[in-house]
Amino acid sequence: MKLQVLPPELMEEKDKIETREPQPYFKPSQLKDGESEEFRLLGCYETGHAIVGWQYASETQDAKTGELRFNGYIVTRTHPGNPSDIARETDWSKPDRPKIDGSFVKPRRFLAWVGTSATRGRLEVLFIEQKSLREQLTEVLQEVDDYTWTDEGLANFSIKISRKGQGLETSYSILPKIRAVPEKVKKEWAKQQETIWLPNFFEGKDPFEGRSTDEKGLPAGGVDKRGSTVMPAKAKTKVDTNAEF
């Protein structure tokens, strides 16, 4: 008789760890040199699916040791200034990576937008901290005759985000491509759009818990050369009907 050495619950736990889905957030910094990801933007500022804000790393005092330790990231609508809980910079030149008293990690501006991933085929939040990418996307959105939106607020185009280089030599780019929105995407969006509300970030809540505040974030995309806010256009244009996402 063959003995079962391991408890079955242990094997089930192992399977869960190996097949666990990654968090539904995407940052361009996750890309490696030469890699790219393609997305379709869903919704916009008016629908609570695109926001601009600031994020900074925070520290808190450990109740047992009294030492400061990392306490996650804080999201604010406007520049936070110099909050008391802002994290100190790390001295990466030393093996033990000590913190530098009196030197703090600078807050970073970000653009967050809901989109569908061509690779994973699911709804995700694009969290863009790179100024160059925000500026490139703003330029794309100004091409209102080419890159348009459906009445449901879905982009009639995709954006391919690419990374080139490493460290200080890293650069990012966006390549737009006109793509019609398939009916299945429209139907799925109709079911899911109320399940995500990006302004929840500003309340310290999960955006995937749905709308819990009536306040929107700052207009996404920034402003054009004249200082006007850039908003998605709904002009109609010829699109590629072979799109699948």
PDB file of C-alpha atoms in Angstrom:
ATOM      1  CA  MET A   1       0.000   0.000   0.000  1.00  0.00           C
ATOM      2  CA  LYS A   2       1.322   3.385  -0.985  1.00  0.00           C
ATOM      3  CA  LEU A   3       1.411   5.916   1.846  1.00  0.00           C
ATOM      4  CA  GLN A   4       0.285   9.482   1.325  1.00  0.00           C
ATOM      5  CA  VAL A   5       3.141  11.370   2.923  1.00  0.00           C
ATOM      6  CA  LEU A   6       1.980  14.980   2.503  1.00  0.00           C
ATOM      7  CA  PRO A   7      -1.352  16.301   3.788  1.00  0.00           C
ATOM      8  CA  PRO A   8      -3.590  17.157   0.800  1.00  0.00           C
ATOM      9  CA  GLU A   9      -4.238  20.645   2.225  1.00  0.00           C
ATOM     10  CA  LEU A  10      -0.532  21.412   1.882  1.00  0.00           C
ATOM     11  CA  MET A  11      -0.589  20.523  -1.793  1.00  0.00           C
ATOM     12  CA  GLU A  12      -3.669  22.706  -2.342  1.00  0.00           C
ATOM     13  CA  GLU A  13      -1.910  25.619  -0.667  1.00  0.00           C
ATOM     14  CA  LYS A  14       1.102  25.159  -2.945  1.00  0.00           C
ATOM     15  CA  ASP A  15      -1.104  25.211  -6.025  1.00  0.00           C
ATOM     16  CA  LYS A  16      -2.730  28.448  -4.896  1.00  0.00           C
ATOM     17  CA  ILE A  17       0.632  30.133  -4.523  1.00  0.00           C
ATOM     18  CA  GLU A  18       1.829  29.069  -7.966  1.00  0.00           C
ATOM     19  CA  THR A  19      -1.353  30.044  -9.823  1.00  0.00           C
ATOM     20  CA  ARG A  20      -2.153  33.280  -7.967  1.00  0.00           C
ATOM     21  CA  GLU A  21      -3.090  36.161 -10.282  1.00  0.00           C
ATOM     22  CA  PRO A  22      -0.855  39.243 -10.119  1.00  0.00           C
ATOM     23  CA  GLN A  23      -2.394  42.465  -8.866  1.00  0.00           C
ATOM     24  CA  PRO A  24      -4.472  44.285 -11.538  1.00  0.00           C
ATOM     25  CA  TYR A  25      -2.073  47.234 -11.707  1.00  0.00           C
ATOM     26  CA  PHE A  26       0.519  47.968 -14.357  1.00  0.00           C
ATOM     27  CA  LYS A  27       3.498  50.319 -14.109  1.00  0.00           C
ATOM     28  CA  PRO A  28       5.766  50.889 -17.131  1.00  0.00           C
ATOM     29  CA  SER A  29       8.747  50.429 -14.801  1.00  0.00           C
ATOM     30  CA  GLN A  30       7.760  46.733 -14.622  1.00  0.00           C
ATOM     31  CA  LEU A  31       8.949  46.351 -18.207  1.00  0.00           C
ATOM     32  CA  LYS A  32      12.468  45.126 -18.901  1.00  0.00           C
ATOM     33  CA  ASP A  33      14.773  46.532 -21.551  1.00  0.00           C
ATOM     34  CA  GLY A  34      13.219  45.860 -24.972  1.00  0.00           C
ATOM     35  CA  GLU A  35       9.812  44.795 -23.618  1.00  0.00           C
ATOM     36  CA  SER A  36       6.426  46.348 -24.378  1.00  0.00           C
ATOM     37  CA  GLU A  37       2.761  46.028 -23.379  1.00  0.00           C
ATOM     38  CA  GLU A  38      -0.362  47.032 -25.295  1.00  0.00           C
ATOM     39  CA  PHE A  39      -3.541  48.452 -23.761  1.00  0.00           C
ATOM     40  CA  ARG A  40      -6.897  49.931 -24.724  1.00  0.00           C
ATOM     41  CA  LEU A  41      -7.965  52.855 -22.529  1.00  0.00           C
ATOM     42  CA  LEU A  42     -11.436  52.565 -20.970  1.00  0.00           C
ATOM     43  CA  GLY A  43     -13.444  55.490 -19.634  1.00  0.00           C
ATOM     44  CA  CYS A  44     -12.015  58.931 -18.912  1.00  0.00           C
ATOM     45  CA  TYR A  45     -11.858  61.672 -16.284  1.00  0.00           C
ATOM     46  CA  GLU A  46     -15.569  62.427 -16.548  1.00  0.00           C
ATOM     47  CA  THR A  47     -16.474  58.822 -15.716  1.00  0.00           C
ATOM     48  CA  GLY A  48     -13.999  58.467 -12.833  1.00  0.00           C
ATOM     49  CA  HIS A  49     -11.670  56.181 -14.771  1.00  0.00           C
ATOM     50  CA  ALA A  50      -8.728  58.577 -15.250  1.00  0.00           C
ATOM     51  CA  ILE A  51      -7.053  60.729 -12.614  1.00  0.00           C
ATOM     52  CA  VAL A  52      -3.880  62.716 -11.994  1.00  0.00           C
ATOM     53  CA  GLY A  53      -2.370  62.955  -8.521  1.00  0.00           C
ATOM     54  CA  TRP A  54       0.774  62.695  -6.405  1.00  0.00           C
ATOM     55  CA  GLN A  55       2.291  59.720  -4.587  1.00  0.00           C
ATOM     56  CA  TYR A  56       4.957  59.578  -1.899  1.00  0.00           C
ATOM     57  CA  ALA A  57       6.580  56.846   0.197  1.00  0.00           C
ATOM     58  CA  SER A  58       5.772  57.092   3.906  1.00  0.00           C
ATOM     59  CA  GLU A  59       7.428  55.897   7.107  1.00  0.00           C
ATOM     60  CA  THR A  60       5.993  55.140  10.534  1.00  0.00           C
ATOM     61  CA  GLN A  61       7.541  54.478  13.925  1.00  0.00           C
ATOM     62  CA  ASP A  62       7.613  50.833  14.960  1.00  0.00           C
ATOM     63  CA  ALA A  63       5.685  50.424  18.217  1.00  0.00           C
ATOM     64  CA  LYS A  64       8.176  47.885  19.586  1.00  0.00           C
ATOM     65  CA  THR A  65      11.579  49.162  18.469  1.00  0.00           C
ATOM     66  CA  GLY A  66      10.825  52.836  17.996  1.00  0.00           C
ATOM     67  CA  GLU A  67      12.611  52.753  14.640  1.00  0.00           C
ATOM     68  CA  LEU A  68      11.154  54.221  11.460  1.00  0.00           C
ATOM     69  CA  ARG A  69      10.034  51.684   8.856  1.00  0.00           C
ATOM     70  CA  PHE A  70       8.413  51.826   5.428  1.00  0.00           C
ATOM     71  CA  ASN A  71       4.651  52.253   5.658  1.00  0.00           C
ATOM     72  CA  GLY A  72       3.463  52.089   2.057  1.00  0.00           C
ATOM     73  CA  TYR A  73       2.577  54.840  -0.392  1.00  0.00           C
ATOM     74  CA  ILE A  74       0.267  57.793   0.169  1.00  0.00           C
ATOM     75  CA  VAL A  75      -1.750  59.270  -2.712  1.00  0.00           C
ATOM     76  CA  THR A  76      -2.795  62.933  -2.680  1.00  0.00           C
ATOM     77  CA  ARG A  77      -4.668  65.191  -5.096  1.00  0.00           C
ATOM     78  CA  THR A  78      -2.076  67.977  -4.958  1.00  0.00           C
ATOM     79  CA  HIS A  79       1.628  68.110  -4.152  1.00  0.00           C
ATOM     80  CA  PRO A  80       1.944  67.002  -0.496  1.00  0.00           C
ATOM     81  CA  GLY A  81       4.785  69.390   0.287  1.00  0.00           C
ATOM     82  CA  ASN A  82       6.964  67.954   3.078  1.00  0.00           C
ATOM     83  CA  PRO A  83       4.681  65.764   5.225  1.00  0.00           C
ATOM     84  CA  SER A  84       5.931  64.470   8.568  1.00  0.00           C
ATOM     85  CA  ASP A  85       5.691  60.836   7.477  1.00  0.00           C
ATOM     86  CA  ILE A  86       7.601  61.131   4.191  1.00  0.00           C
ATOM     87  CA  ALA A  87      10.233  58.398   3.806  1.00  0.00           C
ATOM     88  CA  ARG A  88      13.965  59.074   3.947  1.00  0.00           C
ATOM     89  CA  GLU A  89      16.183  58.313   0.987  1.00  0.00           C
ATOM     90  CA  THR A  90      18.303  55.157   0.928  1.00  0.00           C
ATOM     91  CA  ASP A  91      22.095  55.211   0.532  1.00  0.00           C
ATOM     92  CA  TRP A  92      22.457  52.570  -2.175  1.00  0.00           C
ATOM     93  CA  SER A  93      26.249  52.938  -2.270  1.00  0.00           C
ATOM     94  CA  LYS A  94      26.630  51.058   1.023  1.00  0.00           C
ATOM     95  CA  PRO A  95      26.084  47.289   1.485  1.00  0.00           C
ATOM     96  CA  ASP A  96      23.651  47.672   4.394  1.00  0.00           C
ATOM     97  CA  ARG A  97      21.535  50.274   2.514  1.00  0.00           C
ATOM     98  CA  PRO A  98      21.190  52.742   5.410  1.00  0.00           C
ATOM     99  CA  LYS A  99      18.621  55.546   5.428  1.00  0.00           C
ATOM    100  CA  ILE A 100      19.852  59.118   5.024  1.00  0.00           C
ATOM    101  CA  ASP A 101      18.526  61.402   7.743  1.00  0.00           C
ATOM    102  CA  GLY A 102      17.493  64.806   6.435  1.00  0.00           C
ATOM    103  CA  SER A 103      17.170  63.570   2.850  1.00  0.00           C
ATOM    104  CA  PHE A 104      13.727  62.477   1.656  1.00  0.00           C
ATOM    105  CA  VAL A 105      12.263  60.666  -1.343  1.00  0.00           C
ATOM    106  CA  LYS A 106      10.606  63.206  -3.620  1.00  0.00           C
ATOM    107  CA  PRO A 107       6.854  62.842  -4.269  1.00  0.00           C
ATOM    108  CA  ARG A 108       6.041  61.787  -7.824  1.00  0.00           C
ATOM    109  CA  ARG A 109       3.186  62.908 -10.017  1.00  0.00           C
ATOM    110  CA  PHE A 110       1.217  60.149 -11.713  1.00  0.00           C
ATOM    111  CA  LEU A 111      -1.511  59.524 -14.255  1.00  0.00           C
ATOM    112  CA  ALA A 112      -3.791  56.551 -13.562  1.00  0.00           C
ATOM    113  CA  TRP A 113      -6.132  55.232 -16.252  1.00  0.00           C
ATOM    114  CA  VAL A 114      -8.278  52.124 -16.566  1.00  0.00           C
ATOM    115  CA  GLY A 115      -7.470  49.894 -19.518  1.00  0.00           C
ATOM    116  CA  THR A 116      -7.607  46.357 -20.860  1.00  0.00           C
ATOM    117  CA  SER A 117      -4.387  44.425 -21.309  1.00  0.00           C
ATOM    118  CA  ALA A 118      -3.840  42.737 -24.670  1.00  0.00           C
ATOM    119  CA  THR A 119      -1.612  40.185 -22.954  1.00  0.00           C
ATOM    120  CA  ARG A 120      -3.749  39.306 -19.939  1.00  0.00           C
ATOM    121  CA  GLY A 121      -7.157  40.177 -21.383  1.00  0.00           C
ATOM    122  CA  ARG A 122      -8.453  41.829 -18.235  1.00  0.00           C
ATOM    123  CA  LEU A 123      -9.290  45.205 -16.757  1.00  0.00           C
ATOM    124  CA  GLU A 124      -6.254  46.879 -15.132  1.00  0.00           C
ATOM    125  CA  VAL A 125      -5.105  50.251 -13.818  1.00  0.00           C
ATOM    126  CA  LEU A 126      -2.216  51.831 -15.718  1.00  0.00           C
ATOM    127  CA  PHE A 127      -0.162  53.769 -13.172  1.00  0.00           C
ATOM    128  CA  ILE A 128       2.129  56.086 -15.157  1.00  0.00           C
ATOM    129  CA  GLU A 129       4.758  58.014 -13.210  1.00  0.00           C
ATOM    130  CA  GLN A 130       7.028  58.885 -16.146  1.00  0.00           C
ATOM    131  CA  LYS A 131       6.599  62.493 -17.286  1.00  0.00           C
ATOM    132  CA  SER A 132       7.697  61.607 -20.810  1.00  0.00           C
ATOM    133  CA  LEU A 133       4.891  59.038 -21.164  1.00  0.00           C
ATOM    134  CA  ARG A 134       2.266  61.461 -19.851  1.00  0.00           C
ATOM    135  CA  GLU A 135       3.394  64.083 -22.352  1.00  0.00           C
ATOM    136  CA  GLN A 136       3.361  61.578 -25.215  1.00  0.00           C
ATOM    137  CA  LEU A 137      -0.147  60.412 -24.306  1.00  0.00           C
ATOM    138  CA  THR A 138      -1.322  64.033 -24.105  1.00  0.00           C
ATOM    139  CA  GLU A 139      -0.079  64.566 -27.662  1.00  0.00           C
ATOM    140  CA  VAL A 140      -1.930  61.456 -28.833  1.00  0.00           C
ATOM    141  CA  LEU A 141      -5.189  62.653 -27.258  1.00  0.00           C
ATOM    142  CA  GLN A 142      -4.885  65.969 -29.092  1.00  0.00           C
ATOM    143  CA  GLU A 143      -5.058  64.150 -32.438  1.00  0.00           C
ATOM    144  CA  VAL A 144      -8.849  64.183 -32.210  1.00  0.00           C
ATOM    145  CA  ASP A 145      -9.412  63.328 -35.881  1.00  0.00           C
ATOM    146  CA  ASP A 146      -7.471  60.070 -35.616  1.00  0.00           C
ATOM    147  CA  TYR A 147      -7.600  58.843 -32.020  1.00  0.00           C
ATOM    148  CA  THR A 148     -11.223  59.008 -30.931  1.00  0.00           C
ATOM    149  CA  TRP A 149     -13.639  57.501 -28.409  1.00  0.00           C
ATOM    150  CA  THR A 150     -16.931  55.652 -28.617  1.00  0.00           C
ATOM    151  CA  ASP A 151     -20.087  57.002 -27.024  1.00  0.00           C
ATOM    152  CA  GLU A 152     -19.490  54.464 -24.223  1.00  0.00           C
ATOM    153  CA  GLY A 153     -16.121  56.097 -23.445  1.00  0.00           C
ATOM    154  CA  LEU A 154     -13.873  53.415 -24.960  1.00  0.00           C
ATOM    155  CA  ALA A 155     -10.781  54.282 -26.983  1.00  0.00           C
ATOM    156  CA  ASN A 156     -10.970  53.534 -30.699  1.00  0.00           C
ATOM    157  CA  PHE A 157      -7.236  52.938 -30.494  1.00  0.00           C
ATOM    158  CA  SER A 158      -4.655  51.031 -28.483  1.00  0.00           C
ATOM    159  CA  ILE A 159      -1.405  52.277 -26.978  1.00  0.00           C
ATOM    160  CA  LYS A 160       1.796  50.241 -26.983  1.00  0.00           C
ATOM    161  CA  ILE A 161       4.091  51.191 -24.095  1.00  0.00           C
ATOM    162  CA  SER A 162       7.745  50.256 -24.629  1.00  0.00           C
ATOM    163  CA  ARG A 163      10.908  50.473 -22.565  1.00  0.00           C
ATOM    164  CA  LYS A 164      14.447  50.819 -23.830  1.00  0.00           C
ATOM    165  CA  GLY A 165      17.624  50.813 -21.755  1.00  0.00           C
ATOM    166  CA  GLN A 166      18.388  50.415 -18.063  1.00  0.00           C
ATOM    167  CA  GLY A 167      19.122  52.650 -15.083  1.00  0.00           C
ATOM    168  CA  LEU A 168      19.744  56.283 -15.983  1.00  0.00           C
ATOM    169  CA  GLU A 169      19.716  55.335 -19.684  1.00  0.00           C
ATOM    170  CA  THR A 170      16.080  54.163 -19.559  1.00  0.00           C
ATOM    171  CA  SER A 171      13.554  55.711 -21.947  1.00  0.00           C
ATOM    172  CA  TYR A 172       9.875  54.994 -22.576  1.00  0.00           C
ATOM    173  CA  SER A 173       7.660  55.486 -25.608  1.00  0.00           C
ATOM    174  CA  ILE A 174       4.006  55.205 -26.618  1.00  0.00           C
ATOM    175  CA  LEU A 175       2.871  54.002 -30.033  1.00  0.00           C
ATOM    176  CA  PRO A 176      -0.872  54.425 -30.775  1.00  0.00           C
ATOM    177  CA  LYS A 177      -2.740  52.278 -33.297  1.00  0.00           C
ATOM    178  CA  ILE A 178      -6.312  52.763 -34.472  1.00  0.00           C
ATOM    179  CA  ARG A 179      -8.431  49.753 -33.487  1.00  0.00           C
ATOM    180  CA  ALA A 180     -12.210  49.376 -33.446  1.00  0.00           C
ATOM    181  CA  VAL A 181     -13.787  48.285 -30.164  1.00  0.00           C
ATOM    182  CA  PRO A 182     -15.237  44.748 -30.434  1.00  0.00           C
ATOM    183  CA  GLU A 183     -18.814  44.273 -29.256  1.00  0.00           C
ATOM    184  CA  LYS A 184     -17.681  41.820 -26.580  1.00  0.00           C
ATOM    185  CA  VAL A 185     -15.490  44.529 -25.032  1.00  0.00           C
ATOM    186  CA  LYS A 186     -18.397  46.989 -25.031  1.00  0.00           C
ATOM    187  CA  LYS A 187     -20.598  44.430 -23.283  1.00  0.00           C
ATOM    188  CA  GLU A 188     -17.961  43.570 -20.686  1.00  0.00           C
ATOM    189  CA  TRP A 189     -17.316  47.245 -20.006  1.00  0.00           C
ATOM    190  CA  ALA A 190     -21.027  47.841 -19.472  1.00  0.00           C
ATOM    191  CA  LYS A 191     -20.914  45.164 -16.760  1.00  0.00           C
ATOM    192  CA  GLN A 192     -17.631  46.189 -15.127  1.00  0.00           C
ATOM    193  CA  GLN A 193     -17.352  49.980 -15.355  1.00  0.00           C
ATOM    194  CA  GLU A 194     -19.203  50.555 -12.068  1.00  0.00           C
ATOM    195  CA  THR A 195     -16.845  48.179 -10.228  1.00  0.00           C
ATOM    196  CA  ILE A 196     -13.896  50.583 -10.419  1.00  0.00           C
ATOM    197  CA  TRP A 197     -13.628  54.226  -9.338  1.00  0.00           C
ATOM    198  CA  LEU A 198     -10.128  55.691  -9.395  1.00  0.00           C
ATOM    199  CA  PRO A 199     -10.851  58.668  -7.085  1.00  0.00           C
ATOM    200  CA  ASN A 200     -10.968  56.044  -4.303  1.00  0.00           C
ATOM    201  CA  PHE A 201      -7.158  56.374  -4.365  1.00  0.00           C
ATOM    202  CA  PHE A 202      -7.499  59.787  -2.739  1.00  0.00           C
ATOM    203  CA  GLU A 203      -9.611  58.356   0.072  1.00  0.00           C
ATOM    204  CA  GLY A 204      -7.144  55.555   0.863  1.00  0.00           C
ATOM    205  CA  LYS A 205      -9.570  52.982  -0.532  1.00  0.00           C
ATOM    206  CA  ASP A 206      -9.346  50.245  -3.149  1.00  0.00           C
ATOM    207  CA  PRO A 207     -10.436  51.580  -6.579  1.00  0.00           C
ATOM    208  CA  PHE A 208     -11.754  48.103  -7.393  1.00  0.00           C
ATOM    209  CA  GLU A 209     -14.375  48.451  -4.638  1.00  0.00           C
ATOM    210  CA  GLY A 210     -16.398  50.725  -6.898  1.00  0.00           C
ATOM    211  CA  ARG A 211     -17.650  54.253  -6.391  1.00  0.00           C
ATOM    212  CA  SER A 212     -17.521  55.414  -2.788  1.00  0.00           C
ATOM    213  CA  THR A 213     -17.101  59.167  -3.326  1.00  0.00           C
ATOM    214  CA  ASP A 214     -18.609  61.694  -5.716  1.00  0.00           C
ATOM    215  CA  GLU A 215     -15.363  63.601  -6.151  1.00  0.00           C
ATOM    216  CA  LYS A 216     -13.273  63.094  -9.258  1.00  0.00           C
ATOM    217  CA  GLY A 217      -9.540  63.379  -9.656  1.00  0.00           C
ATOM    218  CA  LEU A 218      -7.795  66.145 -11.558  1.00  0.00           C
ATOM    219  CA  PRO A 219      -8.312  66.160 -15.344  1.00  0.00           C
ATOM    220  CA  ALA A 220      -6.249  63.403 -16.934  1.00  0.00           C
ATOM    221  CA  GLY A 221      -3.775  64.043 -19.729  1.00  0.00           C
ATOM    222  CA  GLY A 222      -2.671  67.507 -18.623  1.00  0.00           C
ATOM    223  CA  VAL A 223      -2.933  70.624 -20.769  1.00  0.00           C
ATOM    224  CA  ASP A 224      -1.976  71.486 -24.329  1.00  0.00           C
ATOM    225  CA  LYS A 225       0.437  74.212 -25.463  1.00  0.00           C
ATOM    226  CA  ARG A 226      -2.275  76.864 -25.015  1.00  0.00           C
ATOM    227  CA  GLY A 227      -2.945  75.812 -21.444  1.00  0.00           C
ATOM    228  CA  SER A 228      -6.287  74.167 -22.222  1.00  0.00           C
ATOM    229  CA  THR A 229      -7.258  70.903 -20.525  1.00  0.00           C
ATOM    230  CA  VAL A 230      -6.897  67.902 -22.842  1.00  0.00           C
ATOM    231  CA  MET A 231      -9.993  65.713 -22.847  1.00  0.00           C
ATOM    232  CA  PRO A 232     -10.878  62.673 -25.014  1.00  0.00           C
ATOM    233  CA  ALA A 233     -12.803  63.477 -28.197  1.00  0.00           C
ATOM    234  CA  LYS A 234     -15.786  61.535 -29.541  1.00  0.00           C
ATOM    235  CA  ALA A 235     -15.279  62.377 -33.195  1.00  0.00           C
ATOM    236  CA  LYS A 236     -15.864  59.475 -35.548  1.00  0.00           C
ATOM    237  CA  THR A 237     -13.088  58.101 -37.739  1.00  0.00           C
ATOM    238  CA  LYS A 238     -12.289  54.964 -39.716  1.00  0.00           C
ATOM    239  CA  VAL A 239     -10.974  52.204 -37.457  1.00  0.00           C
ATOM    240  CA  ASP A 240      -9.528  48.734 -37.777  1.00  0.00           C
ATOM    241  CA  THR A 241     -12.380  46.243 -37.359  1.00  0.00           C
ATOM    242  CA  ASN A 242     -10.059  43.294 -36.703  1.00  0.00           C
ATOM    243  CA  ALA A 243      -9.258  44.312 -33.141  1.00  0.00           C
ATOM    244  CA  GLU A 244      -9.775  41.744 -30.401  1.00  0.00           C
ATOM    245  CA  PHE A 245      -9.384  43.815 -27.260  1.00  0.00           C
TER     246      PHE A 245
END
